[in-house]
Each structure stands twice: as C-alpha cells, then as structure tokens.
Amino acid sequence: MTITAAAVARVLADAGIERVFGLPGGEVLVLMDELRRVGVDFVLMRHEANAGIAAAVYGKLRGQPGVVLTTLGPGAANLMLPLCSSLLDQEPLLAISAQIPDDFPASHTHQLLPLHEVYRPVSKCVAKITGQNVNDVVPRALAECMKRPFGPAYLTLSAREALKPADDAPKRVAIASNDDAPAGRDGRAGQKAEELIGLLAKSRRPLVVIGLGIDPSNAARIRRWLDGWDLPVMVTPKVKGIVDETAPNFVGVASGMAADDLMCDALKAADLLIGFGLDPVEIDKTWHAELPIHWILEAPNVGGTVPPGTELVDHAQVLDRLLDHQPPSTWRAPFGEFQQKRRAMLTDRSGPSASDAMWPGDIVQALAAALPPETIVTTDVGSHKYLFGQFWPSRQPETFWMSNGLSGMAYGLSAALGAKLARPDVPVLAAVGDGGFSMNAQELETAERVGAPFVTVVLEDCSYSLIKLSQEGKQLEPYRVDFGPIDTVKMAESCGVEGLRTSNPDELAAAARRAAERRRSLVIAVPVSYADYRRLF
Ligand SMILES: Cc1ncc(C[n+]2csc(CCOP(=O)(O)OP(=O)(O)O)c2C)c(N)n1
C-alpha cells in the first residue's frame, strides 16, 4: 500500500523535482519524510514567504515549477506574497500546505482558514489532494504552473489524508511548457515576418522592446536578428540579458527604472514600436496602452490577456523567417542621443552627496567590472532596484532577477538563494536596500547551511528611500520614512557570514571579486545618500 503522502512525493520526484523549500509544522512531517525517502531534499528556511520566492526562482532557472511546502493556518497564510509574486512575475510555483481534515468536528476552528477561497483568485489551479485524486491533481498542478504565462498552483493535504492509502500507482509525468503550436501558427509566422519587414522598410526610427513573454531559448536568434540588422532595442527588467546590454544597438531598460523619463521620451520618439513578448505587467505607466505597439506574442500575457487583434505566433519561427532576409533598410543609431544621455547619468556625480556615501553609479560600475558576465544578479525593491535595473550591464540571458510585476520587497535575498542552488557554478550577487535586507537577512544563515554562497551588497541609507523620494515629489512633509541603523556587518556575522563596510569602489570591487572566486558568502555594506538617487530618476 502506498500512502497519499508517499504518492505526492513520488509524483514530485518523478517530475524531476529535486528540492522542496519550506518551513514545517507537525501537519506536514509525514510528507516531508516521504520526500526524504524518495531523495527530494527539503530546504529548510526561516519564513515561508522567503521559501516561496527562493523556490520560484530556483524552479524557473531549472525549467520546472519551484515547490514550497508549509504547514496549515499561519504557515499557509505566509504564502500570499510568493503566490502573488509567482502570478505577476511569471515564476512557476507549486505551493502545498496542510489543512484541517474535512472530518474534524465543525466546531474545530483552531487554525482553520478558507485557504482555497483565499488563494483561488491568485492561483492558476487550486485543489485538495486526496488518496483518490493524488495521481491526477499533483501532475496537473505542476503542468498548470508551466503553462504560459507561468504562475502558481496551490494544493492542500491534510495530515489525516496524507496517511490514507492512495488509489493508483503513481504515474510518470512529463512537465513541459505548453507552447505546442496551435493550428495555423506556422503560417502566421511567415505572415508576421513579411508584415514586419514591410513596416521596417518604411520606418526611420524603429525600436524593438523585448518583454517577459520571450523564452530565453530564443536569445541567440533574437541577438542575430537585432545585431545583424542593427536594430535599436530596449528590454524590460525581467528579461535583462536576453540581449547584450553593452552592444551598440542597446538603447536602455523600459518600464519604471532609473532614467525612466528619458526612456519614455525614446519610446515616444520611435516611429515603429515592436513589442516582442512585451508584457505590460512590468510597466508602471500607461504608454503600453497609448503608443501604437506592434505586438509579437507567442503566449498570453499575465492575466491571460492578449492585446486586441493580436494573433499568437511562434517567436522562433518568426525570427527564423526574418533571418532569411536582408534588412529592408538601414538605421544609423537613431537613438544615439538617448543612449549618450543614459550613459552620462551614471557617471555624472555633480551636486551634493553625503561625504561618506558612495555615488550609486560607482557601485554598479565597480561590481560590473569585478564580476564575470555570467554572474546572476538579484535585486530587492526600492531605489537600488531602479539603479541596477537600468544600469547593470546584463550580458547573458537569465542573469538578472527582480520582482517587477508584483514589485514586492524581500525578494532579492531569497531569489539569490534560489538562483545559487539552481546554478551552483556561477557567482550570484544580491543588491538590496537596508530596508529590504532587514526583512529577511536571517536567510543568510540558510544560505550558509545549505551551501549556497553569494555576495550581498546592502545599500545603506537608513530610509525607505524610494518612498522618501516619492514623499518629496508629492511635496509632503518628511514623515516616517527613515529608520535607525541596524549593523549590517554584525547581522551578517551573526548568521555565520563575513561582513564588511566600505565607501571605496576599489575595495568594494576587490572584496566582491575575491568572495566570488573563493565561492564564499560575503555581505558588503555600502553607505549611500538617498538624495543622490534624485539625479538618476
Ligand atoms: C512588501 C512591500 N512593502 C512595501 C513596499 C513599498 N516600497 C517600495 S520601495 C520601498 C522602500 C525600500 O527601501 P529599501 O529596501 O531600503 O531600498 P531603497 O529604496 O532605500 O533602495 C517600499 C517601502 C513594497 N514594494 N513591498
């Protein structure tokens, strides 16, 4: 006889899941033990939200759903952030939590929450695992996560049900993303390519904007097309690295990062905007609805939306068709002035800065020079995200991770942990604010314990600086956006991680390089002045 918990574990193991992230309660111990028996490691974390974020990034980098396991009640309630993040940031996540058994007395309300009702609006699939349905429900939930747009599924398993016999023998499941070409897509790719060639032939200032809906496997193709035709390109933050941002045709990062006014002006100056996998979920303004965009989508955007009149096409096929042709025109750096202004913003340090603070531009430049191009960078949410989002020179696909659909703080450090477990051979850098760092710094201990060393740079200004700048912008009185210092170095050391503080770019670069080479965790505190961000936004 196979118990239901064992059947869940077997389905996950057969689907290639090697790690489940989480924080247990008594009600999930049997499932945890069954996972252990089938060789699925449990990554024990210190908050369920962090576990969910780490799992989702780990999963996306491995091309499968991340899996997070929590207890019922409070543990399950802590899943709201990662489920919402998975939904809006297209990071596949299967969350499983315990629940009060159905046959408990009706008067038993301790830790009882309407979990399915709460999570249904933010999940692609919600179900209760039972002995009868386990071999259907779990594979289906895994598959749902990987249907584009990627997202979350939520399952519950009560401790009683976990011990009941499972009906069928577990089946093998293959998790694949659902880009099986719908009928007619082949022909549409040819038409779409012809249409684009016609539009580009007439355009004097075309701009390709690549978004979250592109599959990283198309990076080489899209680079060949853009570079070969010398087409100007922008990306949204979550696909940074799909093109080489040090290439001459790279115009900048669209959607709410530093230099956004400049980027919006560039978008308006284009006479042809090609939205290649562009997903408005990343855009905090409304230009995606106001400017005429020629959409090239192969899957619906977040929320299942497709712009009116847009037919889905296969990106690889469209690109292959385009690559069969010569460019229909030539464009001589039509966004040159924007590119130059963008570069100047990073290096222009005129104006006041606190004496012990490092110019934010120097932080990015020092780290980019010190770390190899394959380095995975994660950011938290705040002014530092805008800085790194715009100016970190991403060079390779899937090397930049931020929460930009949900834009939820406490993402950066957990994402770094998940990324390092998924890609143990590449250096990982987490760039976080001191506000965000204090939300989940304790996971540094987790990272040490599970063998996932990464470098964390904490930009210290004792404020929620992005919100402080917003308060200033609204001409409000300064009010409750500053906080007192917490010693970042001591915090790191108390988690068993080396820490240092520096205001010197060379020292920052040398320390980050050394830690990456030695595969050691390191936390570097860098004082910044919130006022310096004014010149970048
Ligand atoms: C969970 C969550 N709470 C609140 C916010 C609103 N918010 C956005 S940025 C920010 C400030 C972040 O401060 P810090 O981590 O110090 O970064 P900084 O802006 O100083 O770079 C806040 C509070 C959010 N995005 N997510």
XYZ file of C-alpha atoms and ligand atoms in Angstrom:
563
model
C 0.000 0.000 0.000
C 1.185 3.499 -0.809
C 0.029 6.262 1.477
C -1.071 9.546 -0.098
C 1.935 11.480 1.191
C 4.214 8.892 -0.423
C 2.311 9.205 -3.682
C 2.760 13.026 -3.650
C 6.477 12.584 -3.032
C 6.773 10.035 -5.827
C 4.964 12.274 -8.328
C 7.245 15.185 -7.478
C 10.393 13.070 -7.679
C 9.306 11.544 -10.988
C 8.690 15.045 -12.327
C 12.346 15.881 -11.699
C 11.813 17.939 -8.552
C 14.997 17.620 -6.507
C 14.317 20.218 -3.827
C 11.282 21.444 -1.929
C 11.617 24.697 0.013
C 9.704 25.425 3.165
C 9.188 25.637 6.876
C 7.320 22.769 8.537
C 4.618 22.300 11.103
C 3.552 18.999 12.648
C 0.931 18.516 9.951
C 3.421 18.150 7.095
C 6.030 15.962 8.782
C 4.825 12.774 7.114
C 5.023 14.368 3.660
C 8.480 15.754 4.471
C 9.577 12.293 5.480
C 8.223 10.763 2.283
C 10.080 13.412 0.295
C 13.258 12.468 2.129
C 12.683 8.804 1.320
C 12.458 9.475 -2.424
C 15.546 11.701 -2.370
C 13.862 15.114 -2.611
C 15.808 17.478 -0.375
C 13.932 19.838 1.951
C 15.479 23.299 2.018
C 14.595 24.484 5.490
C 14.087 28.252 5.530
C 13.173 30.841 8.148
C 9.997 32.283 6.632
C 7.518 30.734 4.230
C 7.436 33.818 2.017
C 11.194 33.594 1.545
C 10.903 29.880 0.846
C 8.296 30.528 -1.852
C 10.359 33.224 -3.577
C 13.523 31.097 -3.471
C 11.599 28.101 -4.820
C 10.071 30.062 -7.707
C 13.405 31.451 -8.898
C 15.066 28.055 -8.448
C 12.275 26.453 -10.455
C 12.270 28.966 -13.285
C 16.013 28.640 -13.726
C 15.634 24.848 -13.916
C 12.685 24.976 -16.316
C 10.246 23.396 -13.854
C 7.949 24.604 -11.068
C 9.571 25.524 -7.789
C 7.870 23.752 -4.896
C 7.200 25.214 -1.453
C 5.731 23.281 1.471
C 4.200 24.828 4.582
C 2.045 23.896 7.484
C -1.607 24.905 7.756
C -3.016 28.182 9.187
C -0.174 30.658 9.743
C 2.332 28.846 7.541
C -0.191 28.728 4.726
C -1.131 32.383 5.297
C 2.509 33.366 4.794
C 2.269 32.130 1.206
C 0.302 35.120 -0.058
C 3.416 37.067 -1.101
C 5.151 34.310 -3.079
C 1.938 33.190 -4.774
C 1.226 36.759 -5.884
C 4.836 37.184 -6.931
C 4.689 33.958 -8.943
C 1.499 35.161 -10.628
C 2.655 38.643 -11.596
C 6.309 37.846 -12.193
C 5.688 34.687 -14.228
C 7.747 32.430 -11.990
C 6.267 28.903 -11.782
C 5.488 27.869 -8.211
C 3.627 24.918 -6.735
C 2.667 25.618 -3.122
C 1.465 22.805 -0.894
C 0.218 23.363 2.608
C -1.558 21.348 5.221
C -5.203 21.954 6.098
C -7.600 20.864 8.827
C -9.029 17.436 7.861
C -12.569 17.507 6.436
C -13.803 15.028 9.029
C -12.792 17.156 12.028
C -15.775 18.367 14.077
C -17.415 21.503 12.704
C -16.646 23.233 15.995
C -12.902 22.856 15.349
C -11.902 26.315 14.216
C -8.339 26.412 15.558
C -6.016 27.390 12.657
C -8.870 26.913 10.219
C -8.718 29.341 7.281
C -10.578 29.269 3.966
C -7.313 28.693 2.123
C -8.781 27.636 -1.208
C -11.080 30.647 -1.308
C -8.227 32.975 -0.362
C -5.758 31.660 -2.914
C -8.082 30.845 -5.821
C -8.029 34.413 -7.237
C -4.226 34.438 -7.348
C -3.582 30.876 -8.483
C -3.954 29.138 -11.804
C -5.147 25.990 -10.089
C -6.333 25.213 -6.542
C -7.177 21.733 -5.279
C -7.360 19.450 -2.294
C -5.148 16.363 -2.518
C -6.870 13.130 -1.545
C -5.980 9.483 -1.779
C -8.301 9.207 -4.752
C -7.028 12.149 -6.802
C -3.329 12.427 -5.896
C -2.030 10.953 -9.133
C -4.142 13.325 -11.155
C -4.142 16.542 -9.140
C -0.427 16.856 -8.441
C 0.738 16.326 -12.049
C -1.999 18.676 -13.259
C -0.904 21.391 -10.819
C 2.718 21.026 -11.939
C 1.654 21.315 -15.567
C -0.517 24.391 -14.862
C 2.469 26.217 -13.363
C 4.396 25.681 -16.595
C 1.629 26.794 -18.949
C 2.475 30.224 -20.208
C 2.122 32.676 -18.669
C 3.922 30.740 -15.932
C 2.401 31.063 -12.476
C 1.284 29.473 -9.230
C -0.739 26.442 -8.255
C -1.926 25.815 -4.722
C -2.699 22.435 -3.148
C -3.662 21.333 0.329
C -3.140 17.976 2.007
C -4.430 17.302 5.485
C -2.316 15.276 7.885
C -5.033 12.609 8.057
C -5.393 12.340 4.290
C -1.609 12.104 3.979
C -1.735 8.743 5.814
C -4.636 7.254 3.831
C -3.939 4.815 1.013
C -3.550 6.281 -2.441
C -5.723 4.745 -5.141
C -3.438 4.257 -8.133
C 0.180 3.545 -8.519
C 1.989 6.850 -9.193
C 2.350 7.721 -12.881
C 5.340 9.288 -14.551
C 4.664 12.863 -15.563
C 6.463 14.995 -18.052
C 6.325 18.696 -17.337
C 6.555 20.726 -20.469
C 5.627 24.287 -21.181
C 2.569 24.437 -23.370
C 3.994 26.012 -26.432
C 2.705 23.291 -28.708
C 1.936 25.373 -31.737
C -1.804 25.932 -32.107
C -3.130 25.257 -35.591
C -2.130 27.913 -38.079
C 0.800 29.331 -36.114
C 3.338 28.197 -38.730
C 1.666 30.146 -41.497
C 1.176 33.145 -39.245
C 4.921 33.268 -38.508
C 5.648 33.775 -42.203
C 2.955 36.432 -42.494
C 4.167 38.168 -39.351
C 7.732 38.261 -40.652
C 6.575 39.724 -44.008
C 4.463 42.290 -42.178
C 7.411 43.315 -40.003
C 9.737 43.600 -42.964
C 7.197 45.878 -44.669
C 6.876 48.091 -41.590
C 10.624 48.251 -41.045
C 11.215 49.186 -44.688
C 9.190 52.367 -44.099
C 10.474 53.130 -40.631
C 13.222 55.653 -39.914
C 13.273 55.184 -36.147
C 12.218 51.652 -35.196
C 12.581 50.357 -31.673
C 12.185 46.755 -30.566
C 11.040 46.377 -26.940
C 11.531 42.852 -25.569
C 9.499 41.730 -22.574
C 8.782 38.903 -20.198
C 6.965 36.842 -22.842
C 10.132 35.836 -24.678
C 11.580 32.422 -23.967
C 15.277 32.679 -23.080
C 15.965 29.847 -25.541
C 15.365 32.449 -28.270
C 18.209 34.684 -27.056
C 20.686 33.636 -29.744
C 18.130 34.083 -32.540
C 16.916 37.468 -31.419
C 20.506 38.683 -30.977
C 21.363 37.516 -34.501
C 18.379 39.400 -35.882
C 18.866 42.623 -33.931
C 22.634 42.759 -34.324
C 22.595 41.617 -37.941
C 20.055 44.269 -38.898
C 21.483 46.842 -36.483
C 18.079 47.421 -34.907
C 17.763 49.551 -31.748
C 16.456 47.548 -28.791
C 15.117 48.087 -25.287
C 14.244 45.391 -22.770
C 12.055 45.269 -19.688
C 13.902 44.457 -16.456
C 12.844 40.858 -16.098
C 14.419 39.894 -19.421
C 17.651 41.786 -18.899
C 20.407 39.795 -20.531
C 18.286 38.453 -23.399
C 20.432 40.878 -25.440
C 23.924 42.087 -24.608
C 23.443 45.450 -22.917
C 26.962 46.519 -23.789
C 26.180 46.207 -27.532
C 25.954 49.438 -29.583
C 22.259 48.890 -30.509
C 21.136 48.697 -26.864
C 19.039 51.766 -26.010
C 18.077 51.033 -22.401
C 15.650 49.409 -19.992
C 11.989 50.329 -20.400
C 9.428 50.428 -17.625
C 9.936 52.331 -14.455
C 13.650 52.010 -13.731
C 16.154 54.884 -13.371
C 16.209 57.322 -16.319
C 12.569 56.487 -16.975
C 11.640 59.904 -18.354
C 14.444 59.544 -20.869
C 13.298 56.039 -21.784
C 9.690 57.207 -22.167
C 10.884 60.026 -24.447
C 12.779 57.488 -26.536
C 9.689 55.291 -26.790
C 7.648 58.291 -27.939
C 10.335 59.275 -30.456
C 10.126 55.893 -32.211
C 8.050 55.722 -35.369
C 7.669 51.948 -35.048
C 7.461 50.110 -31.728
C 7.766 46.337 -31.909
C 6.686 44.703 -28.641
C 8.465 41.351 -28.750
C 6.977 39.330 -25.911
C 6.235 42.634 -24.220
C 4.102 42.171 -21.097
C 2.528 45.304 -19.569
C 2.674 43.681 -16.123
C 6.149 45.185 -15.789
C 5.130 48.697 -16.810
C 4.097 51.162 -14.085
C 2.965 53.836 -16.567
C 0.368 53.656 -19.323
C 2.443 54.045 -22.505
C 1.767 50.418 -23.376
C -1.859 51.413 -23.977
C -1.249 54.844 -25.504
C 1.535 54.274 -28.029
C 0.878 52.177 -31.138
C 2.714 48.923 -30.463
C 3.135 46.173 -32.985
C 2.809 43.142 -30.694
C 4.629 39.885 -31.374
C 3.461 37.460 -28.719
C 3.648 33.705 -28.588
C 1.658 33.278 -25.374
C -0.870 35.380 -23.488
C 0.476 37.923 -21.060
C -0.060 37.846 -17.303
C -3.761 37.529 -16.543
C -4.261 35.663 -19.824
C -4.523 38.931 -21.725
C -3.707 39.383 -25.388
C -3.932 42.853 -26.964
C -6.963 43.149 -29.266
C -6.299 41.995 -32.821
C -3.060 40.215 -31.896
C -2.644 36.642 -33.081
C -0.154 34.468 -31.251
C 2.888 33.424 -33.262
C 5.905 31.253 -32.618
C 8.829 33.559 -31.835
C 11.484 31.150 -33.085
C 9.682 30.731 -36.397
C 9.191 34.460 -36.890
C 12.856 35.088 -36.123
C 13.981 32.317 -38.479
C 11.882 33.853 -41.270
C 13.313 37.297 -40.571
C 16.828 35.894 -40.589
C 16.227 34.515 -44.086
C 16.002 38.124 -45.332
C 18.356 41.030 -45.715
C 17.454 44.105 -43.630
C 14.919 46.158 -45.607
C 16.584 49.447 -44.635
C 19.462 50.881 -42.641
C 19.151 52.835 -39.427
C 22.135 54.777 -38.253
C 21.902 54.842 -34.456
C 18.562 56.704 -34.444
C 18.570 56.765 -30.636
C 22.181 57.857 -30.251
C 21.353 60.977 -28.233
C 19.243 58.961 -25.779
C 21.993 56.368 -25.396
C 24.553 59.064 -24.702
C 22.359 60.804 -22.103
C 21.673 57.486 -20.405
C 25.378 56.714 -20.124
C 26.105 60.207 -18.791
C 23.548 59.826 -15.991
C 25.568 57.025 -14.470
C 28.820 58.926 -14.382
C 27.593 62.487 -13.678
C 28.161 62.996 -9.966
C 27.744 66.793 -9.892
C 25.764 68.157 -6.972
C 25.640 67.303 -3.294
C 26.402 63.929 -1.828
C 26.984 62.989 1.806
C 30.719 62.805 2.459
C 30.841 59.143 3.494
C 28.427 57.958 0.774
C 29.344 56.170 -2.425
C 27.850 57.531 -5.647
C 25.291 54.861 -6.657
C 26.683 54.783 -10.191
C 30.094 53.799 -8.823
C 28.580 50.814 -7.028
C 27.182 49.407 -10.262
C 30.316 50.121 -12.249
C 32.692 48.699 -9.655
C 30.715 45.475 -9.310
C 30.182 45.063 -13.057
C 33.913 45.390 -13.642
C 34.716 42.929 -10.848
C 32.308 40.087 -11.603
C 32.178 37.864 -14.701
C 29.376 38.273 -17.283
C 27.672 35.032 -16.239
C 27.089 36.425 -12.729
C 23.445 36.226 -11.683
C 22.264 39.494 -10.133
C 19.162 39.778 -7.991
C 17.756 42.990 -6.578
C 15.239 43.807 -3.935
C 12.656 46.571 -4.426
C 13.427 50.249 -3.915
C 15.714 52.910 -5.353
C 18.545 50.393 -5.717
C 16.308 48.272 -7.967
C 15.787 51.237 -10.281
C 19.554 51.798 -10.298
C 20.572 48.215 -11.033
C 17.573 47.620 -13.281
C 18.625 50.388 -15.624
C 22.384 50.373 -15.358
C 23.615 46.869 -14.549
C 25.100 45.784 -17.899
C 23.491 42.352 -18.278
C 25.197 40.301 -20.930
C 23.707 36.820 -20.734
C 20.104 35.523 -20.562
C 18.552 34.693 -17.192
C 21.240 36.509 -15.257
C 19.045 39.230 -13.768
C 16.194 38.676 -11.313
C 13.899 41.212 -9.715
C 10.288 41.402 -8.663
C 8.811 43.792 -11.192
C 5.285 42.546 -11.757
C 4.399 42.481 -8.074
C 7.407 44.602 -7.043
C 7.458 43.071 -3.591
C 10.224 43.816 -1.110
C 12.102 40.856 0.425
C 12.604 39.273 -2.992
C 16.307 39.902 -3.580
C 17.990 37.805 -0.928
C 15.602 34.848 -1.280
C 15.916 34.991 -5.069
C 19.711 34.885 -4.729
C 19.463 31.750 -2.596
C 17.191 30.027 -5.116
C 19.399 31.112 -8.020
C 22.574 29.840 -6.374
C 21.023 26.433 -5.683
C 19.887 26.232 -9.309
C 23.217 27.423 -10.755
C 25.893 26.482 -8.218
C 28.717 27.161 -10.643
C 28.053 30.845 -11.315
C 28.609 33.743 -8.939
C 25.450 35.299 -7.537
C 25.141 38.890 -6.356
C 22.169 40.221 -4.374
C 21.858 44.027 -4.390
C 19.410 45.096 -1.692
C 18.389 48.173 0.294
C 18.793 48.289 4.046
C 15.002 48.252 4.409
C 14.559 45.072 2.393
C 17.644 43.475 3.966
C 16.092 43.804 7.406
C 13.027 41.885 6.183
C 14.885 38.638 5.529
C 18.600 38.895 6.365
C 18.204 35.798 8.515
C 18.186 33.702 5.336
C 21.940 34.311 5.166
C 22.190 31.541 7.715
C 20.052 29.339 5.460
C 22.342 30.055 2.530
C 25.391 29.072 4.572
C 23.722 25.946 5.898
C 22.517 24.668 2.513
C 25.762 25.506 0.709
C 24.550 28.399 -1.433
C 27.156 31.142 -1.028
C 26.542 34.519 -2.669
C 27.625 38.129 -2.319
C 25.132 40.579 -0.839
C 25.609 44.316 -1.272
C 23.440 46.338 1.085
C 22.921 49.968 0.049
C 22.567 51.687 3.394
C 20.734 54.980 3.774
C 18.590 54.302 6.853
C 15.467 55.020 4.847
C 12.882 53.583 2.537
C 14.498 55.887 0.076
C 12.197 55.265 -2.889
C 9.227 56.176 -0.726
C 11.096 59.131 0.766
C 11.687 60.442 -2.754
C 8.038 59.890 -3.597
C 7.048 61.834 -0.482
C 9.320 64.678 -1.583
C 7.905 64.547 -5.094
C 4.397 64.991 -3.700
C 5.670 67.954 -1.623
C 4.662 66.249 1.601
C 6.370 66.792 4.946
C 9.148 64.288 5.658
C 7.264 61.735 7.760
C 8.117 58.217 8.923
C 10.225 57.023 6.057
C 13.549 56.976 7.923
C 14.651 54.305 10.365
C 17.600 53.765 12.668
C 20.660 51.771 11.681
C 20.972 48.041 12.180
C 24.593 46.969 11.924
C 24.682 45.076 8.625
C 28.141 43.671 9.291
C 27.174 42.297 12.691
C 23.962 40.957 11.245
C 25.956 39.031 8.626
C 28.435 37.795 11.205
C 25.656 36.611 13.480
C 24.482 34.419 10.592
C 27.974 32.995 10.166
C 28.782 35.148 7.127
C 31.703 37.544 6.769
C 30.726 41.205 6.530
C 32.493 44.461 5.782
C 31.589 48.092 5.221
C 33.210 50.293 2.611
C 32.744 53.602 0.820
C 35.565 52.862 -1.580
C 34.647 51.488 -5.044
C 38.002 49.700 -5.451
C 37.628 47.988 -2.108
C 34.057 47.028 -2.990
C 35.162 45.531 -6.308
C 38.103 43.643 -4.805
C 36.020 42.180 -1.980
C 33.200 41.062 -4.303
C 35.661 39.506 -6.758
C 37.526 37.672 -4.005
C 34.346 36.256 -2.461
C 33.033 35.118 -5.858
C 36.332 33.446 -6.740
C 36.556 31.710 -3.387
C 32.869 30.749 -3.517
C 32.297 32.320 -0.133
C 29.340 34.293 1.134
C 30.086 37.919 1.877
C 27.923 40.852 2.892
C 29.197 44.281 1.904
C 27.525 47.321 3.441
C 27.834 50.429 1.279
C 26.665 53.795 2.638
C 24.674 55.771 0.069
C 22.842 59.085 0.181
C 19.168 58.823 -0.760
C 19.454 62.318 -2.279
C 21.848 61.020 -4.943
C 19.045 58.955 -6.444
C 17.242 62.208 -7.334
C 19.597 62.699 -10.238
C 19.021 59.199 -11.543
C 15.228 59.034 -11.571
C 6.393 44.161 0.677
C 6.456 45.600 0.270
N 6.167 46.566 1.153
C 6.225 47.861 0.800
C 6.572 48.214 -0.480
C 6.628 49.688 -0.882
N 8.045 50.052 -1.108
C 8.584 50.077 -2.332
S 10.157 50.504 -2.329
C 10.192 50.694 -0.671
C 11.438 51.147 0.031
C 12.503 50.107 0.074
O 13.532 50.553 0.931
P 14.941 49.880 0.926
O 14.841 48.411 0.947
O 15.783 50.476 1.988
O 15.500 50.274 -0.510
P 15.840 51.731 -1.070
O 14.588 52.314 -1.632
O 16.348 52.542 0.083
O 16.868 51.471 -2.129
C 8.936 50.427 -0.123
C 8.619 50.534 1.321
C 6.828 47.167 -1.398
N 7.129 47.392 -2.667
N 6.796 45.881 -0.996
